[in-house]
PDB file of C-alpha atoms in Angstrom:
ATOM      1  CA  MET A   1     -18.473 104.089 -37.586  1.00 46.00           C
ATOM      2  CA  THR A   2     -17.764 103.878 -33.857  1.00 45.00           C
ATOM      3  CA  GLN A   3     -16.515 106.891 -31.953  1.00 47.00           C
ATOM      4  CA  LYS A   4     -13.257 105.049 -31.112  1.00 44.00           C
ATOM      5  CA  PHE A   5     -12.607 104.237 -34.792  1.00 36.00           C
ATOM      6  CA  HIS A   6     -13.422 107.817 -35.787  1.00 42.00           C
ATOM      7  CA  ARG A   7     -10.832 109.209 -33.333  1.00 44.00           C
ATOM      8  CA  ALA A   8      -8.191 106.768 -34.640  1.00 41.00           C
ATOM      9  CA  LEU A   9      -8.908 107.731 -38.255  1.00 37.00           C
ATOM     10  CA  CYS A  10      -8.647 111.451 -37.462  1.00 40.00           C
ATOM     11  CA  GLY A  11      -5.334 110.852 -35.728  1.00 42.00           C
ATOM     12  CA  LEU A  12      -3.974 108.954 -38.738  1.00 35.00           C
ATOM     13  CA  LEU A  13      -5.049 111.727 -41.121  1.00 33.00           C
ATOM     14  CA  ALA A  14      -3.344 114.315 -38.926  1.00 37.00           C
ATOM     15  CA  LEU A  15      -0.093 112.325 -39.007  1.00 32.00           C
ATOM     16  CA  LEU A  16      -0.286 112.004 -42.788  1.00 31.00           C
ATOM     17  CA  TRP A  17      -0.884 115.768 -43.123  1.00 33.00           C
ATOM     18  CA  LEU A  18       2.118 116.574 -40.935  1.00 33.00           C
ATOM     19  CA  ALA A  19       4.344 114.114 -42.798  1.00 35.00           C
ATOM     20  CA  GLY A  20       3.340 115.369 -46.246  1.00 37.00           C
ATOM     21  CA  PRO A  21       3.814 113.399 -49.452  1.00 35.00           C
ATOM     22  CA  ALA A  22       6.468 110.688 -49.279  1.00 35.00           C
ATOM     23  CA  ALA A  23       8.279 112.127 -52.307  1.00 35.00           C
ATOM     24  CA  ALA A  24       8.737 115.553 -50.677  1.00 35.00           C
ATOM     25  CA  LYS A  25      12.099 114.631 -48.987  1.00 37.00           C
ATOM     26  CA  PRO A  26      12.240 116.943 -45.951  1.00 37.00           C
ATOM     27  CA  GLY A  27      15.090 119.459 -46.009  1.00 39.00           C
ATOM     28  CA  LYS A  28      15.517 119.317 -49.783  1.00 41.00           C
ATOM     29  CA  PRO A  29      13.050 121.774 -51.350  1.00 41.00           C
ATOM     30  CA  LYS A  30      12.484 121.291 -55.054  1.00 44.00           C
ATOM     31  CA  LYS A  31      14.588 123.736 -57.070  1.00 56.00           C
ATOM     32  CA  SER A  32      12.761 126.020 -59.451  1.00 60.00           C
ATOM     33  CA  GLY A  33      13.344 125.458 -63.132  1.00 93.00           C
ATOM     34  CA  LYS A  34      13.749 129.225 -63.616  1.00 95.00           C
ATOM     35  CA  ASP A  35      15.989 131.960 -62.262  1.00 97.00           C
ATOM     36  CA  GLU A  36      16.401 135.704 -62.578  1.00 98.00           C
ATOM     37  CA  VAL A  37      19.012 137.254 -64.848  1.00 98.00           C
ATOM     38  CA  VAL A  38      19.883 140.819 -63.863  1.00 98.00           C
ATOM     39  CA  THR A  39      21.016 143.041 -66.742  1.00 98.00           C
ATOM     40  CA  ILE A  40      23.004 146.211 -65.985  1.00 98.00           C
ATOM     41  CA  THR A  41      23.303 148.523 -68.990  1.00 98.00           C
ATOM     42  CA  THR A  42      26.026 151.198 -68.917  1.00 98.00           C
ATOM     43  CA  PRO A  43      27.662 153.507 -71.487  1.00 98.00           C
ATOM     44  CA  GLN A  44      30.523 150.979 -71.581  1.00 98.00           C
ATOM     45  CA  GLY A  45      28.266 148.005 -72.359  1.00 98.00           C
ATOM     46  CA  VAL A  46      26.080 145.354 -70.738  1.00 98.00           C
ATOM     47  CA  ILE A  47      26.765 143.225 -67.648  1.00 98.00           C
ATOM     48  CA  ARG A  48      24.544 140.265 -66.784  1.00 98.00           C
ATOM     49  CA  LEU A  49      24.363 138.711 -63.334  1.00 98.00           C
ATOM     50  CA  ILE A  50      23.032 135.614 -61.590  1.00 98.00           C
ATOM     51  CA  LEU A  51      22.223 135.870 -57.865  1.00 98.00           C
ATOM     52  CA  PHE A  52      22.878 132.999 -55.463  1.00 98.00           C
ATOM     53  CA  ASP A  53      20.043 131.104 -53.754  1.00 97.00           C
ATOM     54  CA  ASP A  54      22.030 130.542 -50.556  1.00 97.00           C
ATOM     55  CA  THR A  55      22.216 134.292 -49.875  1.00 98.00           C
ATOM     56  CA  PRO A  56      18.430 134.786 -49.881  1.00 98.00           C
ATOM     57  CA  LEU A  57      18.314 138.109 -47.998  1.00 98.00           C
ATOM     58  CA  HIS A  58      20.727 139.794 -50.387  1.00 98.00           C
ATOM     59  CA  LYS A  59      19.125 138.198 -53.432  1.00 98.00           C
ATOM     60  CA  ALA A  60      15.615 139.312 -52.474  1.00 98.00           C
ATOM     61  CA  ASN A  61      16.756 142.832 -51.591  1.00 98.00           C
ATOM     62  CA  PHE A  62      18.711 143.305 -54.824  1.00 98.00           C
ATOM     63  CA  LEU A  63      15.880 141.961 -56.977  1.00 98.00           C
ATOM     64  CA  LYS A  64      13.331 144.176 -55.228  1.00 98.00           C
ATOM     65  CA  LYS A  65      15.419 147.284 -55.815  1.00 98.00           C
ATOM     66  CA  ALA A  66      16.215 146.343 -59.400  1.00 98.00           C
ATOM     67  CA  GLN A  67      12.592 145.610 -60.255  1.00 98.00           C
ATOM     68  CA  SER A  68      11.395 148.848 -58.637  1.00 97.00           C
ATOM     69  CA  GLY A  69      13.749 150.972 -60.740  1.00 97.00           C
ATOM     70  CA  PHE A  70      15.789 152.078 -57.722  1.00 97.00           C
ATOM     71  CA  TYR A  71      19.114 151.556 -59.495  1.00 98.00           C
ATOM     72  CA  ASN A  72      18.163 153.346 -62.712  1.00 98.00           C
ATOM     73  CA  GLY A  73      20.227 156.519 -62.938  1.00 97.00           C
ATOM     74  CA  THR A  74      22.721 155.534 -60.244  1.00 97.00           C
ATOM     75  CA  THR A  75      26.391 155.359 -61.217  1.00 97.00           C
ATOM     76  CA  PHE A  76      29.500 153.334 -60.619  1.00 98.00           C
ATOM     77  CA  HIS A  77      30.856 156.023 -58.344  1.00 97.00           C
ATOM     78  CA  ARG A  78      34.090 154.334 -57.207  1.00 97.00           C
ATOM     79  CA  VAL A  79      36.370 152.457 -59.574  1.00 98.00           C
ATOM     80  CA  ILE A  80      39.814 151.015 -58.862  1.00 98.00           C
ATOM     81  CA  GLU A  81      41.632 149.196 -61.652  1.00 98.00           C
ATOM     82  CA  ASN A  82      42.817 145.691 -60.713  1.00 98.00           C
ATOM     83  CA  PHE A  83      40.414 145.746 -57.757  1.00 98.00           C
ATOM     84  CA  MET A  84      36.693 146.453 -58.194  1.00 98.00           C
ATOM     85  CA  ILE A  85      33.934 148.828 -59.349  1.00 98.00           C
ATOM     86  CA  GLN A  86      31.319 150.023 -56.839  1.00 98.00           C
ATOM     87  CA  GLY A  87      27.862 151.490 -57.430  1.00 97.00           C
ATOM     88  CA  GLY A  88      24.234 151.576 -56.414  1.00 96.00           C
ATOM     89  CA  ASP A  89      24.168 154.611 -54.105  1.00 95.00           C
ATOM     90  CA  ALA A  90      21.006 156.732 -54.484  1.00 94.00           C
ATOM     91  CA  ASN A  91      23.129 159.839 -53.849  1.00 93.00           C
ATOM     92  CA  SER A  92      24.831 159.318 -57.207  1.00 95.00           C
ATOM     93  CA  LYS A  93      21.593 160.313 -58.942  1.00 92.00           C
ATOM     94  CA  ASP A  94      21.910 163.940 -57.842  1.00 90.00           C
ATOM     95  CA  ALA A  95      24.169 166.677 -59.197  1.00 89.00           C
ATOM     96  CA  ASP A  96      26.541 166.652 -56.225  1.00 86.00           C
ATOM     97  CA  PRO A  97      29.418 164.205 -56.785  1.00 88.00           C
ATOM     98  CA  THR A  98      30.860 164.778 -53.302  1.00 88.00           C
ATOM     99  CA  ASN A  99      28.131 162.780 -51.528  1.00 89.00           C
ATOM    100  CA  ASP A 100      28.433 159.688 -53.720  1.00 89.00           C
ATOM    101  CA  GLY A 101      29.057 156.594 -51.635  1.00 86.00           C
ATOM    102  CA  GLN A 102      27.796 158.103 -48.382  1.00 88.00           C
ATOM    103  CA  GLY A 103      24.433 156.348 -48.621  1.00 87.00           C
ATOM    104  CA  GLN A 104      21.049 157.417 -47.354  1.00 84.00           C
ATOM    105  CA  PRO A 105      20.883 158.248 -43.621  1.00 82.00           C
ATOM    106  CA  ASN A 106      17.962 155.941 -42.806  1.00 85.00           C
ATOM    107  CA  GLU A 107      18.692 153.120 -45.213  1.00 88.00           C
ATOM    108  CA  ALA A 108      18.156 149.667 -43.722  1.00 91.00           C
ATOM    109  CA  SER A 109      21.113 147.294 -43.684  1.00 95.00           C
ATOM    110  CA  ILE A 110      21.101 143.564 -44.439  1.00 97.00           C
ATOM    111  CA  PRO A 111      22.512 140.870 -42.137  1.00 97.00           C
ATOM    112  CA  ALA A 112      25.732 139.378 -43.505  1.00 98.00           C
ATOM    113  CA  GLU A 113      25.396 136.037 -45.319  1.00 98.00           C
ATOM    114  CA  LEU A 114      28.930 134.660 -45.258  1.00 98.00           C
ATOM    115  CA  VAL A 115      28.358 131.212 -46.724  1.00 98.00           C
ATOM    116  CA  GLY A 116      31.691 130.607 -48.430  1.00 97.00           C
ATOM    117  CA  HIS A 117      31.397 132.297 -51.832  1.00 98.00           C
ATOM    118  CA  GLN A 118      34.709 133.705 -53.015  1.00 98.00           C
ATOM    119  CA  HIS A 119      35.690 137.045 -54.503  1.00 98.00           C
ATOM    120  CA  ASN A 120      36.431 135.650 -57.957  1.00 98.00           C
ATOM    121  CA  TYR A 121      36.686 137.784 -61.097  1.00 98.00           C
ATOM    122  CA  GLY A 122      33.192 139.140 -61.766  1.00 98.00           C
ATOM    123  CA  ALA A 123      31.823 138.313 -58.304  1.00 98.00           C
ATOM    124  CA  LEU A 124      28.954 140.499 -57.070  1.00 98.00           C
ATOM    125  CA  ALA A 125      29.277 141.506 -53.410  1.00 98.00           C
ATOM    126  CA  ALA A 126      27.606 143.861 -50.969  1.00 98.00           C
ATOM    127  CA  ALA A 127      29.435 146.952 -49.783  1.00 97.00           C
ATOM    128  CA  ARG A 128      29.317 147.886 -46.096  1.00 93.00           C
ATOM    129  CA  MET A 129      30.788 150.231 -43.551  1.00 84.00           C
ATOM    130  CA  GLY A 130      34.080 149.249 -41.942  1.00 84.00           C
ATOM    131  CA  GLY A 131      34.116 146.708 -39.157  1.00 88.00           C
ATOM    132  CA  PRO A 132      34.777 143.036 -38.558  1.00 92.00           C
ATOM    133  CA  ALA A 133      33.423 140.129 -40.574  1.00 92.00           C
ATOM    134  CA  GLY A 134      29.714 139.838 -39.966  1.00 93.00           C
ATOM    135  CA  THR A 135      29.074 143.601 -40.061  1.00 96.00           C
ATOM    136  CA  PRO A 136      25.721 144.110 -41.860  1.00 96.00           C
ATOM    137  CA  SER A 137      25.759 144.966 -45.560  1.00 97.00           C
ATOM    138  CA  SER A 138      24.605 148.154 -47.224  1.00 96.00           C
ATOM    139  CA  GLY A 139      20.996 147.971 -48.318  1.00 95.00           C
ATOM    140  CA  SER A 140      21.831 149.180 -51.826  1.00 97.00           C
ATOM    141  CA  GLN A 141      25.535 149.570 -52.625  1.00 97.00           C
ATOM    142  CA  PHE A 142      27.370 146.717 -54.300  1.00 98.00           C
ATOM    143  CA  TYR A 143      30.630 146.047 -56.075  1.00 98.00           C
ATOM    144  CA  LEU A 144      31.907 143.812 -58.848  1.00 98.00           C
ATOM    145  CA  VAL A 145      35.367 142.274 -58.616  1.00 98.00           C
ATOM    146  CA  GLU A 146      37.565 143.468 -61.516  1.00 98.00           C
ATOM    147  CA  ASN A 147      40.854 141.829 -60.555  1.00 98.00           C
ATOM    148  CA  HIS A 148      41.253 138.851 -62.885  1.00 98.00           C
ATOM    149  CA  ASP A 149      42.872 136.811 -60.109  1.00 98.00           C
ATOM    150  CA  GLY A 150      40.101 137.714 -57.662  1.00 98.00           C
ATOM    151  CA  THR A 151      40.325 139.733 -54.447  1.00 98.00           C
ATOM    152  CA  HIS A 152      40.487 136.795 -52.070  1.00 98.00           C
ATOM    153  CA  PHE A 153      41.745 138.820 -49.111  1.00 97.00           C
ATOM    154  CA  LEU A 154      38.090 139.914 -48.847  1.00 97.00           C
ATOM    155  CA  ASP A 155      36.743 136.332 -48.698  1.00 98.00           C
ATOM    156  CA  GLY A 156      34.713 135.808 -45.529  1.00 97.00           C
ATOM    157  CA  GLN A 157      34.636 139.549 -44.862  1.00 97.00           C
ATOM    158  CA  TYR A 158      31.942 140.776 -47.263  1.00 98.00           C
ATOM    159  CA  THR A 159      28.880 138.953 -48.578  1.00 98.00           C
ATOM    160  CA  VAL A 160      29.310 137.638 -52.121  1.00 98.00           C
ATOM    161  CA  PHE A 161      25.816 137.033 -53.477  1.00 98.00           C
ATOM    162  CA  GLY A 162      26.125 136.731 -57.236  1.00 98.00           C
ATOM    163  CA  GLN A 163      28.330 136.395 -60.296  1.00 98.00           C
ATOM    164  CA  ALA A 164      28.660 138.168 -63.641  1.00 98.00           C
ATOM    165  CA  ILE A 165      27.859 135.689 -66.401  1.00 98.00           C
ATOM    166  CA  GLN A 166      28.366 138.167 -69.236  1.00 98.00           C
ATOM    167  CA  GLY A 167      30.215 141.463 -69.582  1.00 98.00           C
ATOM    168  CA  LEU A 168      33.476 140.876 -67.739  1.00 98.00           C
ATOM    169  CA  ASP A 169      35.106 143.063 -70.398  1.00 98.00           C
ATOM    170  CA  VAL A 170      32.642 145.818 -69.504  1.00 98.00           C
ATOM    171  CA  ILE A 171      33.705 145.645 -65.850  1.00 98.00           C
ATOM    172  CA  ASP A 172      37.285 146.077 -67.077  1.00 98.00           C
ATOM    173  CA  LYS A 173      36.337 149.111 -69.173  1.00 98.00           C
ATOM    174  CA  ILE A 174      34.582 150.805 -66.249  1.00 98.00           C
ATOM    175  CA  ALA A 175      37.546 150.140 -63.953  1.00 98.00           C
ATOM    176  CA  LYS A 176      39.833 151.909 -66.439  1.00 98.00           C
ATOM    177  CA  LEU A 177      37.775 155.119 -66.653  1.00 98.00           C
ATOM    178  CA  PRO A 178      39.649 158.373 -65.899  1.00 98.00           C
ATOM    179  CA  LYS A 179      38.858 159.377 -62.329  1.00 97.00           C
ATOM    180  CA  ASP A 180      39.447 161.999 -59.655  1.00 96.00           C
ATOM    181  CA  PRO A 181      41.498 161.541 -56.449  1.00 95.00           C
ATOM    182  CA  ARG A 182      38.427 160.001 -54.740  1.00 95.00           C
ATOM    183  CA  ASP A 183      38.325 157.215 -57.398  1.00 97.00           C
ATOM    184  CA  ARG A 184      35.138 158.664 -58.876  1.00 97.00           C
ATOM    185  CA  PRO A 185      34.958 158.571 -62.696  1.00 97.00           C
ATOM    186  CA  LEU A 186      35.221 162.052 -64.219  1.00 96.00           C
ATOM    187  CA  ALA A 187      32.284 161.210 -66.507  1.00 94.00           C
ATOM    188  CA  ASP A 188      29.274 159.462 -64.963  1.00 95.00           C
ATOM    189  CA  SER A 189      28.911 155.767 -65.724  1.00 96.00           C
ATOM    190  CA  LYS A 190      25.152 155.628 -65.157  1.00 97.00           C
ATOM    191  CA  MET A 191      23.287 152.361 -65.144  1.00 98.00           C
ATOM    192  CA  THR A 192      19.846 151.031 -65.898  1.00 98.00           C
ATOM    193  CA  VAL A 193      18.918 147.680 -64.393  1.00 98.00           C
ATOM    194  CA  LYS A 194      16.270 145.183 -65.423  1.00 98.00           C
ATOM    195  CA  VAL A 195      15.353 141.670 -64.318  1.00 98.00           C
ATOM    196  CA  GLU A 196      14.260 138.823 -66.579  1.00 98.00           C
ATOM    197  CA  LYS A 197      13.195 135.359 -65.464  1.00 97.00           C
ATOM    198  CA  LEU A 198      14.408 132.559 -67.715  1.00 97.00           C
ATOM    199  CA  LYS A 199      14.610 128.788 -67.625  1.00 97.00           C
ATOM    200  CA  ARG A 200      17.894 127.692 -66.097  1.00 96.00           C
ATOM    201  CA  LYS A 201      18.611 125.511 -69.111  1.00 95.00           C
ATOM    202  CA  LYS A 202      18.268 128.571 -71.336  1.00 96.00           C
ATOM    203  CA  ILE A 203      20.581 130.600 -69.080  1.00 97.00           C
ATOM    204  CA  THR A 204      23.198 127.859 -69.358  1.00 96.00           C
ATOM    205  CA  LYS A 205      22.772 127.723 -73.146  1.00 96.00           C
ATOM    206  CA  LEU A 206      22.958 131.504 -73.599  1.00 96.00           C
ATOM    207  CA  TYR A 207      25.712 132.351 -71.122  1.00 96.00           C
ATOM    208  CA  GLY A 208      27.497 129.081 -70.312  1.00 94.00           C
ATOM    209  CA  TYR A 209      26.702 129.363 -66.619  1.00 95.00           C
ATOM    210  CA  SER A 210      26.284 126.046 -64.784  1.00 92.00           C
ATOM    211  CA  PHE A 211      23.989 125.919 -61.762  1.00 90.00           C
ATOM    212  CA  ASN A 212      25.078 123.855 -58.759  1.00 74.00           C
ATOM    213  CA  SER A 213      22.882 120.808 -58.209  1.00 49.00           C
TER     214      SER A 213
END
């Protein structure tokens, strides 16, 4: 093999390596055949959620906290009938109800991912401090839309990153709990959260949820 031919062959191999297999279709990564189902168990019943792939920062953060046990023992500390139920604050684990919803002082926030998902009934969205659209999300607190017509005045303002696929009636029950003037339930609605990875076909069969192609 001549030196000139050797250099040409090396160059061709480098181009093939950069291009990758012809079937790979740049820009269209192959979708996994499985997805995570998040199960929230409360005294009022069970809620199951799917998290959206196109809000990857929120999805990864929520899954990490759920799998670590962070949410176990937290409560739905703010409930408003015909609006939403909010939970996930670590402060709600302690015996002081007055600090619920204030969040941890050094908790990291998450950049907003406003990709067009709407606040439909059962939508999962990230809470945040006040401010304009694009304000970063809370690193832990979330809410579930309880209004059956949705809360579309919030569309484009807060990151929607998932959807309840089971337990809409449970969201309704929590929203109707007796509460104090701060919208905190008089009796704690504590949650435990677990994550299970299932085939998407099985998720569709069990819960009737259709994944976007």
